[in-house]
PDB file of C-alpha atoms in Angstrom:
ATOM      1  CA  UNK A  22     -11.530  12.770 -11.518  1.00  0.00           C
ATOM      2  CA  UNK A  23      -8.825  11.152  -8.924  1.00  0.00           C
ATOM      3  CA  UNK A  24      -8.178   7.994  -9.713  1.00  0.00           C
ATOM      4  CA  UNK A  25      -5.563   5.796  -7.997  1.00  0.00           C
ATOM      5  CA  UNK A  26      -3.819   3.367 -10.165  1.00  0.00           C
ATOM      6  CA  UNK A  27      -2.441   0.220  -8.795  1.00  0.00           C
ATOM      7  CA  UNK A  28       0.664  -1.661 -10.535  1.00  0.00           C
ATOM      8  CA  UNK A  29       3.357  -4.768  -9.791  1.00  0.00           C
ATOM      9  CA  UNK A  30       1.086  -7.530  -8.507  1.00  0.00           C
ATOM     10  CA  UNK A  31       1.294 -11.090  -9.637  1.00  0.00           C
ATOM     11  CA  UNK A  32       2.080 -14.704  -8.802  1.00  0.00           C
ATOM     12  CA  UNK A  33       5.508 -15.849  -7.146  1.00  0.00           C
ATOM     13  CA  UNK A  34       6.833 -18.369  -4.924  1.00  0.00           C
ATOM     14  CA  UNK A  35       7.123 -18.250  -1.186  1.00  0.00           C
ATOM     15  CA  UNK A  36      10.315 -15.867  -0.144  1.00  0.00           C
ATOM     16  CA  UNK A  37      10.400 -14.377  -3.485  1.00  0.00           C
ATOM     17  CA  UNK A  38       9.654 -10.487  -3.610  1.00  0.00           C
ATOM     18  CA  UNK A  39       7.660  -8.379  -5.165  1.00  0.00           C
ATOM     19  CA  UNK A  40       7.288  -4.328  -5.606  1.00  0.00           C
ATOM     20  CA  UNK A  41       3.960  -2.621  -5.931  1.00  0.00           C
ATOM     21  CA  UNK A  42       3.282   0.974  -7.174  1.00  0.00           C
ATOM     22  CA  UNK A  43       0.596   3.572  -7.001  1.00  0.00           C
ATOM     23  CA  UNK A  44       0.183   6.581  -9.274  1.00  0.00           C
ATOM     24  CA  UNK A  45      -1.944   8.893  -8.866  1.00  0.00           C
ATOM     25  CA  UNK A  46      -4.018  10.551 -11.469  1.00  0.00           C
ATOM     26  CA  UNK A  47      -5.737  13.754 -11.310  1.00  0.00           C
ATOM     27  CA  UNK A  48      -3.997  15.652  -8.501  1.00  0.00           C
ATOM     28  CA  UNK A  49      -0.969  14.860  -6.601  1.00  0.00           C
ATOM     29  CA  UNK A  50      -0.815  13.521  -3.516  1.00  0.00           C
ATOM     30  CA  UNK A  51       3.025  15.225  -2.293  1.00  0.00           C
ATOM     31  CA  UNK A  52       1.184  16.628   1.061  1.00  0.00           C
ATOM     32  CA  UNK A  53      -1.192  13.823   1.683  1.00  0.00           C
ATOM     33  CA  UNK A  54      -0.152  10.650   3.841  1.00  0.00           C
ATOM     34  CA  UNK A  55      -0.903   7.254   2.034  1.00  0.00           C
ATOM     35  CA  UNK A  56      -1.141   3.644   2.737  1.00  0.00           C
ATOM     36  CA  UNK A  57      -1.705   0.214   1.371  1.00  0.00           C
ATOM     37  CA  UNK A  58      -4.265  -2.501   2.467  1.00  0.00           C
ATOM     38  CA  UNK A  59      -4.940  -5.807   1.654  1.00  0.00           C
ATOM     39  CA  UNK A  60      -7.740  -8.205   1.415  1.00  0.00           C
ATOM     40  CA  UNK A  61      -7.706 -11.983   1.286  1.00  0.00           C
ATOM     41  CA  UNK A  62     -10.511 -14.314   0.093  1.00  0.00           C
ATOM     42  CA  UNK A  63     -13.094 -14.201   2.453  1.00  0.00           C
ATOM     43  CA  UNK A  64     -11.685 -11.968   4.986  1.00  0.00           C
ATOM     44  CA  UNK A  65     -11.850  -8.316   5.750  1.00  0.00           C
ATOM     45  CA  UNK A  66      -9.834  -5.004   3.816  1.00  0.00           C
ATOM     46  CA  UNK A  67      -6.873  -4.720   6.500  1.00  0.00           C
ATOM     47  CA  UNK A  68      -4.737  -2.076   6.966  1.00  0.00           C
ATOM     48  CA  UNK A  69      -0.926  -2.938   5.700  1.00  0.00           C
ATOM     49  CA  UNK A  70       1.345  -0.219   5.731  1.00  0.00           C
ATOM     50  CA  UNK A  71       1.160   4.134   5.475  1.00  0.00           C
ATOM     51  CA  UNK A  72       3.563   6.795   4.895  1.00  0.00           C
ATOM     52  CA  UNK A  73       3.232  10.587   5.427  1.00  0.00           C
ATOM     53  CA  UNK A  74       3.138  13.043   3.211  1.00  0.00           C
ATOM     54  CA  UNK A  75       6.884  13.708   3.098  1.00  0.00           C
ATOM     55  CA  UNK A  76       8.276   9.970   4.016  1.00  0.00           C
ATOM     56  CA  UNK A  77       8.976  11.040   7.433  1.00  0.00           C
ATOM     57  CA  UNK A  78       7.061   8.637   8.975  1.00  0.00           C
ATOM     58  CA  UNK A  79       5.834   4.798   8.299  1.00  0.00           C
ATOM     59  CA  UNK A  80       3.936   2.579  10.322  1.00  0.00           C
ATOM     60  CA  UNK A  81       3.139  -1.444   9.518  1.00  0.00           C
ATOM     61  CA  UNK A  82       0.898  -3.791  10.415  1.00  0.00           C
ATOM     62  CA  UNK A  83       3.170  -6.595  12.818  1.00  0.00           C
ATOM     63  CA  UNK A  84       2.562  -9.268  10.146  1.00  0.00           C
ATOM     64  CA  UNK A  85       4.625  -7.694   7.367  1.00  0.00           C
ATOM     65  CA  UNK A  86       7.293  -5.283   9.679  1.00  0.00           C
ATOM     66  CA  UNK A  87      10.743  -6.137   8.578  1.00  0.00           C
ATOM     67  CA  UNK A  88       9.815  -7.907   5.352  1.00  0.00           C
ATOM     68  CA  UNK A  89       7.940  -4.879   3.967  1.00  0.00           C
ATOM     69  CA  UNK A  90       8.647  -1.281   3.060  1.00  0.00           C
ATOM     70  CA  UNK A  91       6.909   1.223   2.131  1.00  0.00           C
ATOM     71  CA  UNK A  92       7.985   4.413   0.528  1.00  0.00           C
ATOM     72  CA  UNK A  93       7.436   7.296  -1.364  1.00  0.00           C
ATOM     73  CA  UNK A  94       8.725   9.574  -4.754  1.00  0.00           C
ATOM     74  CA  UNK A  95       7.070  12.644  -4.312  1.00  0.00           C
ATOM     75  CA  UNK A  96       9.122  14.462  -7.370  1.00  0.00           C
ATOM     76  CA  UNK A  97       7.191  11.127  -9.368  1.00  0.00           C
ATOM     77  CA  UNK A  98       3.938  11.288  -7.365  1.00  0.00           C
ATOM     78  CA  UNK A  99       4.312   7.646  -6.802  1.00  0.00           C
ATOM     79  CA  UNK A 100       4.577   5.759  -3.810  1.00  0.00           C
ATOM     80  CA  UNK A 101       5.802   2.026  -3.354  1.00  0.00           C
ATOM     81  CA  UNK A 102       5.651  -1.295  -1.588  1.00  0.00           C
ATOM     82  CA  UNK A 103       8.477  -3.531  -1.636  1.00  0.00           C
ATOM     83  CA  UNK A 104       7.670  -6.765  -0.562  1.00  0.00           C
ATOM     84  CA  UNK A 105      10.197  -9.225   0.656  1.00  0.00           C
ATOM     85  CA  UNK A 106      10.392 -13.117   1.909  1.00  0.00           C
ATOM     86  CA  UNK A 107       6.554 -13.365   1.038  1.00  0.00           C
ATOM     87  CA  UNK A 108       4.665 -15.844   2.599  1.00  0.00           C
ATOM     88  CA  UNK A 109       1.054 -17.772   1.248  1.00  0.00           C
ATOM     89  CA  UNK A 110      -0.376 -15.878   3.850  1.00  0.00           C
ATOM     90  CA  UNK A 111       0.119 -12.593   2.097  1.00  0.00           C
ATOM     91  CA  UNK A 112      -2.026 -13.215  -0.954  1.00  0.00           C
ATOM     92  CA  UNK A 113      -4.795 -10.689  -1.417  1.00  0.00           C
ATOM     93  CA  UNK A 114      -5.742  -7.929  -3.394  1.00  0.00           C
ATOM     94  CA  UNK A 115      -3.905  -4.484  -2.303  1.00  0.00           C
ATOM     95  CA  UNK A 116      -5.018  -1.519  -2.097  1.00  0.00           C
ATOM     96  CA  UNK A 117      -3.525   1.853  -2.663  1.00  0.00           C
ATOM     97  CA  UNK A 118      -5.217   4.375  -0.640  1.00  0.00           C
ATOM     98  CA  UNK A 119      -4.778   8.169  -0.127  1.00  0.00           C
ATOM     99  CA  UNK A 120      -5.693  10.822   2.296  1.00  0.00           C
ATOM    100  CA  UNK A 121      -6.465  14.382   2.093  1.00  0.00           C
ATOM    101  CA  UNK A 122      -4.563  15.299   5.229  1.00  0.00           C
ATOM    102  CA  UNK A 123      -0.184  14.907   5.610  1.00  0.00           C
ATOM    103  CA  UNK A 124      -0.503  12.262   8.858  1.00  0.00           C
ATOM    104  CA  UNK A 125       0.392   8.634   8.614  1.00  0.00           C
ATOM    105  CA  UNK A 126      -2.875   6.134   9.831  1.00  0.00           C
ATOM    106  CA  UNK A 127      -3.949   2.689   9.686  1.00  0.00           C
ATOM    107  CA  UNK A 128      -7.278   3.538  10.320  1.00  0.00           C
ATOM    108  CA  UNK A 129      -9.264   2.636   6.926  1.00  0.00           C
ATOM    109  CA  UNK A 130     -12.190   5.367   7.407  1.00  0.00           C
ATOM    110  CA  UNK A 131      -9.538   7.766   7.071  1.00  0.00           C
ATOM    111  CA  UNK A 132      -8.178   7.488   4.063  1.00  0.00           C
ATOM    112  CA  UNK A 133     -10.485   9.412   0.894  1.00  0.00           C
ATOM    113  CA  UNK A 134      -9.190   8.047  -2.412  1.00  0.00           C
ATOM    114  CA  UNK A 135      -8.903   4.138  -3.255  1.00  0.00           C
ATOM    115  CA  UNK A 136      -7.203   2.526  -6.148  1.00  0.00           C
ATOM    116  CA  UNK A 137      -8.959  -0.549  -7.976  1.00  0.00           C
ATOM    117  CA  UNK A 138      -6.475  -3.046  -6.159  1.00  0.00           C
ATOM    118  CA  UNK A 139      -3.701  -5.541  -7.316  1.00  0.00           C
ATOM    119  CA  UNK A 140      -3.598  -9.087  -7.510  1.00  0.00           C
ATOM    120  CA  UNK A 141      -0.961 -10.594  -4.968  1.00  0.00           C
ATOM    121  CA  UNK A 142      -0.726 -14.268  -5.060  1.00  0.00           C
ATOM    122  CA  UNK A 143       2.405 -16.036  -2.984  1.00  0.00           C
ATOM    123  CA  UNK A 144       2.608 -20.248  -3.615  1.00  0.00           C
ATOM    124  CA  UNK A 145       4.212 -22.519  -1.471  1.00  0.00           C
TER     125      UNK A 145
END
């Protein structure tokens, strides 16, 4: 059984940072593109950030470009989400997400293994 396991979430201040982490379980993911999502109280899963499979390539939604980064350990099957100068409107629960296939997407349809999400919760 895959399973993707979400870590680093929690409550901080606005402009503090935080770093999430997603480990896979039950295969590795080191040719498979990934990405992380987000979803806020009463509002739809959005797409956040993705990687391909060898770091190559990264793509971000305009909300979070230049205060997030995503980015991958393949040798640790593990791939990351440093979050920086967070803002109240970032709260939600991410999402770690993988694909079978090595391209970098937002598109949510794509992507065939989901973690059980992390708490994210920025104060002002």
């Amino acid at each position: 059984q895959v399973t993707l396991v979400e870590s680093g979430g929690g409550l901080v201040q606005a402009g503090d940072s935080l770093r999430l982490s997603c480990a896979p379980s039950g295969r590795t993911f080191r040719s498979s593109a990934m990405g992380w999502f987000r979803q806020a109280p009463g509002k739809e899963r959005e797409f956040v950030a993705t990687i391909n499979w060898n770091g190559g390539t990264t793509n971000y939604v305009d909300s979070v470009k230049g205060r997030f980064t995503i980015s991958r350990d393949n040798a640790k099957n593990t791939i990351y989400l440093q979050m920086n100068s967070l803002k109240p409107e970032d709260t939600a629960v991410y999402y770690c997400a993988a694909r079978s296939g090595p391209l970098a997407t937002h598109i949510e349809g794509a992507y065939d293994y989901w973690g059980q999400g992390t708490q994210v919760t920025v104060s002002s």
